mmCIF file of C-alpha atoms in Angstrom:
data_model
loop_
_atom_site.group_PDB
_atom_site.id
_atom_site.type_symbol
_atom_site.label_atom_id
_atom_site.label_comp_id
_atom_site.label_asym_id
_atom_site.label_seq_id
_atom_site.Cartn_x
_atom_site.Cartn_y
_atom_site.Cartn_z
ATOM 1 C CA MET A 1 80.457 127.640 38.580
ATOM 2 C CA ALA A 2 79.888 128.941 35.486
ATOM 3 C CA ALA A 3 83.388 126.976 33.936
ATOM 4 C CA LEU A 4 81.515 123.691 35.333
ATOM 5 C CA GLY A 5 78.761 124.540 32.978
ATOM 6 C CA ALA A 6 80.471 125.189 29.817
ATOM 7 C CA SER A 7 82.655 122.099 29.979
ATOM 8 C CA ARG A 8 79.406 119.906 31.160
ATOM 9 C CA ALA A 9 77.820 121.259 27.951
ATOM 10 C CA ALA A 10 80.769 121.206 25.428
ATOM 11 C CA ALA A 11 80.629 117.404 26.876
ATOM 12 C CA GLY A 12 77.134 117.295 26.654
ATOM 13 C CA LEU A 13 77.086 118.982 23.002
ATOM 14 C CA LEU A 14 79.932 116.606 22.054
ATOM 15 C CA ARG A 15 77.968 113.646 22.704
ATOM 16 C CA ALA A 16 75.154 114.640 21.444
ATOM 17 C CA GLN A 17 77.561 115.353 18.073
ATOM 18 C CA SER A 18 78.288 111.953 18.755
ATOM 19 C CA LEU A 19 75.088 109.948 19.051
ATOM 20 C CA GLY A 20 73.643 112.104 15.896
ATOM 21 C CA GLY A 21 77.212 111.295 13.735
ATOM 22 C CA TRP A 22 79.548 114.480 13.345
ATOM 23 C CA ARG A 23 80.361 114.814 9.590
ATOM 24 C CA GLY A 24 83.120 114.136 8.688
ATOM 25 C CA LEU A 25 84.122 111.912 11.662
ATOM 26 C CA ARG A 26 84.115 108.574 10.574
ATOM 27 C CA THR A 27 84.460 105.273 12.997
ATOM 28 C CA THR A 28 87.015 102.865 12.883
ATOM 29 C CA ALA A 29 84.005 100.444 11.117
ATOM 30 C CA ALA A 30 83.233 103.273 8.808
ATOM 31 C CA LEU A 31 87.319 103.830 7.580
ATOM 32 C CA THR A 32 86.753 100.215 6.574
ATOM 33 C CA GLN A 33 83.752 99.986 4.564
ATOM 34 C CA MET A 34 83.863 102.442 1.267
ATOM 35 C CA PRO A 35 87.312 99.800 0.832
ATOM 36 C CA GLN A 36 85.798 96.489 1.437
ATOM 37 C CA ALA A 37 83.062 97.372 -0.570
ATOM 38 C CA LYS A 38 85.242 98.041 -3.577
ATOM 39 C CA SER A 39 87.332 94.620 -2.247
ATOM 40 C CA GLN A 40 83.832 92.751 -2.936
ATOM 41 C CA ASN A 41 83.391 93.938 -6.232
ATOM 42 C CA ALA A 42 86.584 92.712 -7.177
ATOM 43 C CA LYS A 43 85.847 89.904 -5.150
ATOM 44 C CA ALA A 44 83.543 88.734 -7.921
ATOM 45 C CA GLU A 45 85.682 89.378 -11.048
ATOM 46 C CA GLY A 46 88.578 87.127 -8.854
ATOM 47 C CA THR A 47 90.912 90.031 -8.549
ATOM 48 C CA PHE A 48 91.613 93.291 -6.451
ATOM 49 C CA GLN A 49 93.310 95.833 -7.747
ATOM 50 C CA VAL A 50 95.683 97.488 -5.239
ATOM 51 C CA THR A 51 97.593 100.609 -6.039
ATOM 52 C CA MET A 52 101.634 100.508 -5.583
ATOM 53 C CA LEU A 53 104.106 102.429 -4.862
ATOM 54 C CA PRO A 54 107.817 101.227 -4.349
ATOM 55 C CA GLY A 55 109.154 104.471 -3.528
ATOM 56 C CA ASP A 56 112.946 104.992 -2.602
ATOM 57 C CA GLY A 57 115.665 103.512 -1.279
ATOM 58 C CA VAL A 58 115.128 99.387 -0.321
ATOM 59 C CA GLY A 59 111.615 100.204 -1.506
ATOM 60 C CA PRO A 60 111.862 98.949 -5.128
ATOM 61 C CA GLU A 61 113.529 95.467 -3.690
ATOM 62 C CA LEU A 62 110.590 94.790 -0.602
ATOM 63 C CA MET A 63 108.140 94.754 -3.335
ATOM 64 C CA HIS A 64 109.704 92.487 -5.371
ATOM 65 C CA ALA A 65 110.186 90.640 -2.367
ATOM 66 C CA VAL A 66 106.036 90.847 -1.340
ATOM 67 C CA LYS A 67 105.226 90.544 -5.332
ATOM 68 C CA GLU A 68 107.089 86.837 -5.607
ATOM 69 C CA VAL A 69 105.378 85.843 -2.055
ATOM 70 C CA PHE A 70 101.703 86.932 -3.089
ATOM 71 C CA LYS A 71 102.733 84.557 -6.326
ATOM 72 C CA ALA A 72 103.923 81.469 -4.517
ATOM 73 C CA ALA A 73 100.742 81.929 -2.658
ATOM 74 C CA GLN A 74 98.329 82.751 -5.162
ATOM 75 C CA VAL A 75 96.694 86.139 -3.830
ATOM 76 C CA PRO A 76 94.498 87.402 -5.994
ATOM 77 C CA VAL A 77 95.558 90.390 -5.698
ATOM 78 C CA VAL A 78 97.123 92.755 -9.473
ATOM 79 C CA PHE A 79 99.090 95.839 -8.537
ATOM 80 C CA ASP A 80 98.690 98.928 -10.022
ATOM 81 C CA GLU A 81 102.558 100.187 -9.849
ATOM 82 C CA HIS A 82 103.134 103.925 -9.795
ATOM 83 C CA HIS A 83 106.376 105.183 -9.624
ATOM 84 C CA LEU A 84 107.162 108.578 -7.733
ATOM 85 C CA SER A 85 110.479 109.760 -6.407
ATOM 86 C CA GLU A 86 111.918 113.302 -5.549
ATOM 87 C CA VAL A 87 115.192 111.829 -5.473
ATOM 88 C CA GLN A 88 115.617 110.210 -8.806
ATOM 89 C CA ASN A 89 113.697 113.118 -10.314
ATOM 90 C CA THR A 90 110.499 111.081 -10.903
ATOM 91 C CA ALA A 91 108.024 113.082 -9.248
ATOM 92 C CA SER A 92 105.746 115.684 -10.903
ATOM 93 C CA GLU A 93 101.746 117.016 -10.082
ATOM 94 C CA GLU A 94 100.776 114.658 -13.469
ATOM 95 C CA LYS A 95 102.267 111.487 -11.686
ATOM 96 C CA LEU A 96 100.586 112.298 -8.441
ATOM 97 C CA ASP A 97 97.518 112.820 -10.412
ATOM 98 C CA ARG A 98 98.177 109.681 -11.593
ATOM 99 C CA VAL A 99 98.382 107.986 -8.022
ATOM 100 C CA VAL A 100 95.353 109.792 -6.765
ATOM 101 C CA ASP A 101 92.841 108.453 -9.432
ATOM 102 C CA SER A 102 94.481 104.708 -9.193
ATOM 103 C CA MET A 103 93.786 105.415 -5.496
ATOM 104 C CA LYS A 104 90.270 106.476 -6.073
ATOM 105 C CA GLU A 105 89.701 102.969 -8.605
ATOM 106 C CA SER A 106 91.373 100.803 -5.732
ATOM 107 C CA LYS A 107 90.815 102.414 -2.636
ATOM 108 C CA VAL A 108 94.085 100.650 -1.248
ATOM 109 C CA ALA A 109 97.586 100.419 -1.455
ATOM 110 C CA LEU A 110 100.496 99.421 -0.703
ATOM 111 C CA ILE A 111 103.784 102.086 -0.299
ATOM 112 C CA GLY A 112 107.229 101.730 0.310
ATOM 113 C CA LYS A 113 108.987 105.237 1.722
ATOM 114 C CA ILE A 114 109.146 107.974 -0.865
ATOM 115 C CA HIS A 115 112.023 110.097 0.907
ATOM 116 C CA THR A 116 111.933 113.904 1.274
ATOM 117 C CA PRO A 117 115.201 115.444 0.335
ATOM 118 C CA MET A 118 116.370 118.341 3.236
ATOM 119 C CA GLU A 119 117.186 121.067 -0.023
ATOM 120 C CA TYR A 120 114.497 123.596 -0.385
ATOM 121 C CA LYS A 121 113.819 123.913 -3.916
ATOM 122 C CA GLY A 122 110.530 126.129 -3.457
ATOM 123 C CA ASP A 123 108.219 124.153 -2.463
ATOM 124 C CA LEU A 124 107.551 123.212 1.487
ATOM 125 C CA ALA A 125 105.633 120.104 0.982
ATOM 126 C CA SER A 126 107.173 116.961 -0.190
ATOM 127 C CA TYR A 127 105.068 114.576 -2.811
ATOM 128 C CA ASP A 128 104.822 111.855 0.016
ATOM 129 C CA MET A 129 102.821 114.384 2.017
ATOM 130 C CA ARG A 130 101.283 116.014 -0.898
ATOM 131 C CA LEU A 131 99.792 112.832 -1.082
ATOM 132 C CA ARG A 132 98.612 112.143 1.670
ATOM 133 C CA ARG A 133 96.730 115.128 2.301
ATOM 134 C CA LYS A 134 95.771 114.815 -1.665
ATOM 135 C CA LEU A 135 93.485 111.500 0.339
ATOM 136 C CA ASP A 136 93.067 112.886 3.632
ATOM 137 C CA LEU A 137 95.294 109.733 4.754
ATOM 138 C CA PHE A 138 95.083 111.814 8.408
ATOM 139 C CA ALA A 139 95.192 108.818 11.269
ATOM 140 C CA ASN A 140 98.512 106.746 10.924
ATOM 141 C CA VAL A 141 98.332 103.350 13.148
ATOM 142 C CA VAL A 142 101.783 101.211 14.092
ATOM 143 C CA HIS A 143 100.680 98.024 15.821
ATOM 144 C CA VAL A 144 104.550 98.046 17.460
ATOM 145 C CA LYS A 145 104.435 93.844 18.588
ATOM 146 C CA SER A 146 106.953 91.756 19.170
ATOM 147 C CA LEU A 147 107.707 88.483 16.942
ATOM 148 C CA PRO A 148 107.968 85.464 18.723
ATOM 149 C CA GLY A 149 111.568 83.656 18.590
ATOM 150 C CA TYR A 150 113.112 87.026 18.401
ATOM 151 C CA GLN A 151 114.584 88.683 21.359
ATOM 152 C CA THR A 152 115.306 91.989 22.421
ATOM 153 C CA ARG A 153 115.862 94.043 25.558
ATOM 154 C CA HIS A 154 111.824 93.876 25.446
ATOM 155 C CA ASN A 155 109.887 90.998 24.663
ATOM 156 C CA ASN A 156 105.861 90.272 24.801
ATOM 157 C CA LEU A 157 105.243 93.835 23.740
ATOM 158 C CA ASP A 158 101.793 94.910 22.285
ATOM 159 C CA LEU A 159 101.320 97.932 21.914
ATOM 160 C CA VAL A 160 99.591 100.463 19.223
ATOM 161 C CA ILE A 161 100.741 103.965 18.180
ATOM 162 C CA ILE A 162 97.997 106.144 16.371
ATOM 163 C CA ARG A 163 99.479 109.453 15.146
ATOM 164 C CA GLU A 164 97.691 112.364 13.362
ATOM 165 C CA GLN A 165 99.799 113.374 10.012
ATOM 166 C CA THR A 166 97.588 115.812 7.863
ATOM 167 C CA GLU A 167 99.057 118.706 10.770
ATOM 168 C CA GLY A 168 100.701 119.864 13.582
ATOM 169 C CA GLU A 169 104.511 120.388 12.390
ATOM 170 C CA TYR A 170 103.821 118.967 9.302
ATOM 171 C CA SER A 171 101.795 121.933 7.479
ATOM 172 C CA SER A 172 104.577 123.430 5.457
ATOM 173 C CA LEU A 173 103.631 127.167 6.153
ATOM 174 C CA GLU A 174 107.374 127.782 7.357
ATOM 175 C CA HIS A 175 108.589 131.726 6.166
ATOM 176 C CA GLU A 176 111.100 134.101 6.968
ATOM 177 C CA SER A 177 110.035 137.386 9.093
ATOM 178 C CA VAL A 178 113.110 138.975 9.165
ATOM 179 C CA LYS A 179 116.558 138.052 7.930
ATOM 180 C CA GLY A 180 117.761 135.985 9.804
ATOM 181 C CA VAL A 181 114.779 134.946 11.625
ATOM 182 C CA ILE A 182 112.506 132.078 10.583
ATOM 183 C CA GLU A 183 109.036 131.153 11.369
ATOM 184 C CA CYS A 184 107.588 127.695 11.319
ATOM 185 C CA LEU A 185 104.171 127.526 12.247
ATOM 186 C CA LYS A 186 102.375 124.238 13.776
ATOM 187 C CA ILE A 187 98.578 123.847 13.100
ATOM 188 C CA ILE A 188 96.038 122.468 15.857
ATOM 189 C CA THR A 189 92.710 122.269 15.171
ATOM 190 C CA ARG A 190 89.607 120.855 17.207
ATOM 191 C CA ALA A 191 88.277 119.403 14.511
ATOM 192 C CA LYS A 192 91.011 117.470 13.390
ATOM 193 C CA SER A 193 92.271 116.877 17.118
ATOM 194 C CA GLN A 194 88.648 115.148 17.621
ATOM 195 C CA ARG A 195 88.524 112.699 14.769
ATOM 196 C CA ILE A 196 92.193 111.535 15.330
ATOM 197 C CA ALA A 197 90.824 110.955 18.788
ATOM 198 C CA LYS A 198 87.688 109.448 18.023
ATOM 199 C CA PHE A 199 89.175 107.211 15.395
ATOM 200 C CA ALA A 200 91.830 106.145 18.417
ATOM 201 C CA PHE A 201 88.484 105.209 20.708
ATOM 202 C CA ASP A 202 86.702 103.477 18.211
ATOM 203 C CA TYR A 203 90.353 101.445 17.381
ATOM 204 C CA ALA A 204 91.013 101.069 20.756
ATOM 205 C CA THR A 205 86.750 99.615 21.182
ATOM 206 C CA LYS A 206 87.083 97.853 17.822
ATOM 207 C CA LYS A 207 90.561 95.794 18.845
ATOM 208 C CA GLY A 208 89.692 94.893 22.854
ATOM 209 C CA ARG A 209 92.100 97.373 24.188
ATOM 210 C CA ALA A 210 91.745 98.789 27.344
ATOM 211 C CA LYS A 211 92.963 102.135 27.679
ATOM 212 C CA VAL A 212 94.217 105.169 25.151
ATOM 213 C CA THR A 213 97.346 107.698 26.817
ATOM 214 C CA ALA A 214 97.219 110.753 24.710
ATOM 215 C CA VAL A 215 100.446 112.219 24.662
ATOM 216 C CA HIS A 216 101.207 115.618 24.069
ATOM 217 C CA LYS A 217 103.251 118.770 25.446
ATOM 218 C CA ALA A 218 100.420 121.048 26.637
ATOM 219 C CA ASN A 219 102.806 122.346 29.474
ATOM 220 C CA ILE A 220 104.318 124.166 27.034
ATOM 221 C CA MET A 221 102.087 124.445 24.260
ATOM 222 C CA LYS A 222 99.351 125.846 25.605
ATOM 223 C CA LEU A 223 97.105 126.770 23.101
ATOM 224 C CA GLY A 224 98.053 124.503 20.709
ATOM 225 C CA ASP A 225 98.748 121.158 22.485
ATOM 226 C CA GLY A 226 96.135 122.416 25.102
ATOM 227 C CA LEU A 227 93.456 122.155 22.075
ATOM 228 C CA PHE A 228 94.340 118.395 21.244
ATOM 229 C CA LEU A 229 93.940 117.234 24.794
ATOM 230 C CA GLN A 230 91.135 118.890 25.798
ATOM 231 C CA CYS A 231 89.704 117.163 22.507
ATOM 232 C CA CYS A 232 91.142 113.990 23.910
ATOM 233 C CA LYS A 233 89.582 114.395 27.020
ATOM 234 C CA GLU A 234 85.967 115.618 25.891
ATOM 235 C CA VAL A 235 85.853 112.645 23.419
ATOM 236 C CA ALA A 236 87.356 110.074 26.289
ATOM 237 C CA GLU A 237 84.068 110.672 27.948
ATOM 238 C CA LEU A 238 82.297 108.956 25.597
ATOM 239 C CA TYR A 239 83.908 106.034 26.056
ATOM 240 C CA PRO A 240 83.823 105.220 29.672
ATOM 241 C CA LYS A 241 84.783 101.409 29.009
ATOM 242 C CA ILE A 242 88.190 102.584 27.976
ATOM 243 C CA LYS A 243 90.289 103.664 30.508
ATOM 244 C CA PHE A 244 91.713 106.627 29.588
ATOM 245 C CA ASP A 245 94.909 108.919 30.240
ATOM 246 C CA THR A 246 97.731 111.735 29.686
ATOM 247 C CA MET A 247 101.458 111.607 29.451
ATOM 248 C CA ILE A 248 103.858 114.392 28.067
ATOM 249 C CA ILE A 249 105.913 113.333 25.268
ATOM 250 C CA ASP A 250 109.364 113.522 26.798
ATOM 251 C CA ASN A 251 108.186 111.498 29.675
ATOM 252 C CA CYS A 252 106.460 109.023 27.147
ATOM 253 C CA CYS A 253 109.530 108.590 25.541
ATOM 254 C CA MET A 254 111.463 107.824 28.620
ATOM 255 C CA GLN A 255 108.870 105.530 30.208
ATOM 256 C CA LEU A 256 108.057 103.601 26.919
ATOM 257 C CA VAL A 257 112.318 102.450 27.193
ATOM 258 C CA GLN A 258 112.089 102.120 30.842
ATOM 259 C CA ASN A 259 108.514 100.195 31.521
ATOM 260 C CA PRO A 260 106.390 99.912 27.752
ATOM 261 C CA TYR A 261 104.501 97.354 29.413
ATOM 262 C CA GLN A 262 102.136 100.546 30.934
ATOM 263 C CA PHE A 263 101.364 101.431 27.023
ATOM 264 C CA ASP A 264 98.216 99.781 25.445
ATOM 265 C CA VAL A 265 96.804 102.884 22.737
ATOM 266 C CA LEU A 266 99.043 105.847 22.320
ATOM 267 C CA VAL A 267 97.106 109.128 20.004
ATOM 268 C CA MET A 268 99.354 112.260 19.881
ATOM 269 C CA PRO A 269 100.097 114.901 17.203
ATOM 270 C CA ASN A 270 102.031 114.251 14.474
ATOM 271 C CA LEU A 271 105.916 115.417 14.970
ATOM 272 C CA TYR A 272 105.372 113.462 18.180
ATOM 273 C CA GLY A 273 103.900 110.355 16.402
ATOM 274 C CA ASN A 274 107.478 110.132 14.087
ATOM 275 C CA ILE A 275 109.611 110.188 17.071
ATOM 276 C CA VAL A 276 107.465 107.012 19.539
ATOM 277 C CA ASP A 277 107.147 104.796 16.198
ATOM 278 C CA ASN A 278 110.335 104.667 15.447
ATOM 279 C CA LEU A 279 111.477 104.717 18.798
ATOM 280 C CA ALA A 280 109.276 102.218 19.170
ATOM 281 C CA ALA A 281 109.820 100.037 16.439
ATOM 282 C CA GLY A 282 114.034 100.241 17.969
ATOM 283 C CA LEU A 283 112.529 98.505 20.844
ATOM 284 C CA VAL A 284 111.375 94.768 19.130
ATOM 285 C CA GLY A 285 114.337 94.790 16.299
ATOM 286 C CA GLY A 286 113.908 98.020 14.117
ATOM 287 C CA ALA A 287 111.843 99.319 11.276
ATOM 288 C CA GLY A 288 112.538 96.364 9.156
ATOM 289 C CA VAL A 289 110.277 94.407 11.183
ATOM 290 C CA VAL A 290 107.017 96.324 12.501
ATOM 291 C CA PRO A 291 104.125 97.348 8.999
ATOM 292 C CA GLY A 292 102.231 100.313 9.355
ATOM 293 C CA GLU A 293 99.291 101.388 7.843
ATOM 294 C CA SER A 294 97.458 105.345 7.037
ATOM 295 C CA TYR A 295 93.552 105.941 6.661
ATOM 296 C CA SER A 296 91.203 108.328 5.672
ATOM 297 C CA ALA A 297 87.512 107.714 5.049
ATOM 298 C CA GLU A 298 87.496 106.178 1.894
ATOM 299 C CA TYR A 299 91.317 105.309 1.371
ATOM 300 C CA ALA A 300 93.637 102.829 3.035
ATOM 301 C CA VAL A 301 97.149 102.723 2.956
ATOM 302 C CA PHE A 302 99.762 99.656 4.207
ATOM 303 C CA GLU A 303 103.299 100.750 4.445
ATOM 304 C CA LEU A 304 106.498 100.392 7.214
ATOM 305 C CA GLY A 305 105.945 101.529 10.314
ATOM 306 C CA ALA A 306 108.944 103.222 10.940
ATOM 307 C CA ARG A 307 109.571 104.704 7.692
ATOM 308 C CA HIS A 308 112.815 104.949 6.564
ATOM 309 C CA PRO A 309 114.174 104.683 2.417
ATOM 310 C CA PHE A 310 117.381 102.388 4.219
ATOM 311 C CA ALA A 311 119.565 104.382 1.000
ATOM 312 C CA GLN A 312 123.155 102.303 1.893
ATOM 313 C CA ALA A 313 121.063 98.771 1.282
ATOM 314 C CA VAL A 314 119.965 99.671 -2.358
ATOM 315 C CA GLY A 315 121.330 97.138 -4.545
ATOM 316 C CA ARG A 316 123.146 95.013 -1.709
ATOM 317 C CA ASN A 317 120.243 92.234 -1.112
ATOM 318 C CA ILE A 318 120.453 93.260 2.918
ATOM 319 C CA ALA A 319 117.264 94.818 3.766
ATOM 320 C CA ASN A 320 114.440 92.766 5.402
ATOM 321 C CA PRO A 321 111.797 92.092 3.657
ATOM 322 C CA THR A 322 109.735 91.265 7.187
ATOM 323 C CA ALA A 323 107.763 94.909 8.308
ATOM 324 C CA MET A 324 106.735 95.160 4.589
ATOM 325 C CA LEU A 325 105.298 91.764 4.219
ATOM 326 C CA LEU A 326 103.577 91.900 7.670
ATOM 327 C CA SER A 327 102.354 94.990 6.284
ATOM 328 C CA ALA A 328 100.996 93.293 3.249
ATOM 329 C CA SER A 329 99.466 91.013 5.104
ATOM 330 C CA ASN A 330 97.759 93.702 6.640
ATOM 331 C CA MET A 331 96.471 95.200 3.697
ATOM 332 C CA LEU A 332 94.994 91.481 2.367
ATOM 333 C CA ARG A 333 93.256 91.261 6.161
ATOM 334 C CA HIS A 334 91.897 94.831 5.176
ATOM 335 C CA LEU A 335 90.122 92.593 1.748
ATOM 336 C CA ASN A 336 89.042 90.079 3.858
ATOM 337 C CA LEU A 337 91.131 88.006 2.422
ATOM 338 C CA GLU A 338 91.601 86.292 5.445
ATOM 339 C CA HIS A 339 93.185 82.993 4.877
ATOM 340 C CA HIS A 340 96.131 84.265 2.467
ATOM 341 C CA SER A 341 96.755 87.128 5.165
ATOM 342 C CA ASN A 342 96.952 84.288 7.412
ATOM 343 C CA LEU A 343 99.150 82.359 5.378
ATOM 344 C CA ILE A 344 101.670 85.047 4.606
ATOM 345 C CA SER A 345 102.126 86.551 8.357
ATOM 346 C CA ASP A 346 102.345 82.044 10.006
ATOM 347 C CA ALA A 347 105.458 81.749 7.295
ATOM 348 C CA VAL A 348 106.972 84.890 8.365
ATOM 349 C CA LYS A 349 106.099 84.060 11.335
ATOM 350 C CA LYS A 350 107.527 80.984 11.498
ATOM 351 C CA VAL A 351 110.874 81.366 9.629
ATOM 352 C CA ILE A 352 111.978 84.253 11.841
ATOM 353 C CA LYS A 353 111.130 81.740 15.110
ATOM 354 C CA GLY A 354 113.133 79.053 13.665
ATOM 355 C CA GLY A 355 116.129 81.397 14.010
ATOM 356 C CA LYS A 356 117.872 80.204 10.794
ATOM 357 C CA VAL A 357 117.065 82.921 7.943
ATOM 358 C CA ARG A 358 117.887 86.058 9.171
ATOM 359 C CA THR A 359 118.628 88.986 7.818
ATOM 360 C CA ALA A 360 122.079 91.355 9.156
ATOM 361 C CA ASP A 361 119.091 93.750 11.245
ATOM 362 C CA MET A 362 118.037 90.744 13.178
ATOM 363 C CA GLY A 363 121.896 90.064 14.185
ATOM 364 C CA GLY A 364 121.957 86.836 11.128
ATOM 365 C CA TYR A 365 123.979 86.521 7.923
ATOM 366 C CA SER A 366 121.088 85.621 4.449
ATOM 367 C CA THR A 367 120.360 87.742 2.449
ATOM 368 C CA SER A 368 116.921 89.650 1.265
ATOM 369 C CA LEU A 369 116.771 86.805 -1.538
ATOM 370 C CA ASP A 370 117.296 84.214 1.423
ATOM 371 C CA PHE A 371 114.897 85.198 3.672
ATOM 372 C CA THR A 372 112.073 85.476 0.893
ATOM 373 C CA GLN A 373 112.857 82.532 -0.833
ATOM 374 C CA ALA A 374 112.779 80.977 3.283
ATOM 375 C CA VAL A 375 109.011 82.581 3.557
ATOM 376 C CA ILE A 376 108.300 80.724 0.601
ATOM 377 C CA ALA A 377 109.552 77.294 1.426
ATOM 378 C CA ALA A 378 107.286 77.939 4.555
ATOM 379 C CA LEU A 379 103.988 78.825 2.790
ATOM 380 C CA GLU A 380 104.659 75.536 0.726
ATOM 381 C CA GLY A 381 105.279 73.424 3.285
ATOM 382 C CA HIS A 382 102.205 75.109 4.995
#
C-alpha cells in the first residue's frame, strides 16, 4: 500500500509539474516557436538564413544538389556555410564556436555527417557530439516512411524513431581504472528521460499518432534503463489518449524486421536509437532515402536519418541525394515555407516513382547529377 501511495504521489507530482510547465521540458509546439519567430523576421526581409555544415564524405556533393534544387525552385533561403571536419583537420574550437554563433542567429541548420575518427587523440568527445551538446539537441527524430513506387521487402511503412542524444552511452566518460580494464559510463538522468518521453508524446499528439513504444534493456540495466522506463511510464499517464507499451531492445530489432507495421512512435535512449535508426532505414531503402532532424528548445537541425559519410563514394558522382533533399524539404516546412517544401518533396517522389532515374543504391545506374537534374526537371514541369 505504501509503494502504491508513493507511485500515485509521484504520478500526481508529475501531472502537476506538467500542468504548471516543467522547467526545461518544452512541448513540440514550443520547440518550433522560437525558430519560427526568427523565420517570420527573416520573411519580412525576403530571405531566411540557414546555417549549413556540409560535413565529410559525400556531404559536400549532397549539399551541392540541395543548392541547385533550391535555386531552381527559387527558395528564399541564404546559407551561412561552415566547414567542420576532423577527417580533413579543419575542426577547432574556434570553428565550432563560429558554427554555434551562426546557429544562435539562424536557429535552423542543414548538416551532413561530421565523421568521427576511431583513433583516440586525447579528447573522447567528437566535434559532432560537442556541437549537439552546445546546442542541447536532445531529440533526434527519424521518420521512416516507404517511398511510393520504390519496392522494398516491406512496403507502406510509416513509423517514427525518437532518440535521446545528449547522454546515455555517448556521455564520453571512459577511463582505465587499472591496466587492461576500461570503464565506460552510461549516464541516464531523470530530467533528460522525462524530457525525451514528453517530447515523444507531444510529437505523437501533434502528428495524430496513436501509440508510443518505449524501447529499453531494463531487464539487465535495472537502474539505468529502469529509470528511463519508469520516466516513460510516468509521462504516459499524462496522455491517456495515446496508447503506451514497452519493448526490450533486442526483441524490438527482431520485431522491426519481422513485423514493422506494429510500431508507430518509438522512444529510446541514445545508443539504441542509433542502432534502430539504421536498421529501420534499411527497411525502406537505406541511408540514401531517409531524412532526419534534431531539436532543442531553441534550435532545429535537419540531416540524414542514418548518418553515414559514404566515404567510398566521394568524387564518384554516385551518392543518392534523396535523403538530403527530403530533409531540406522538411526544413522548409519548419520555416513555414509550405509551398517550396511541397514543391521539392513532390518532385523527388515523382522522380523515384517514375523509376527511370535511380542511383545505384536503389538498383539503378543514374549518377547523383542525373538525379538532381531529374528533380529540377520535375520542378519545372510542376
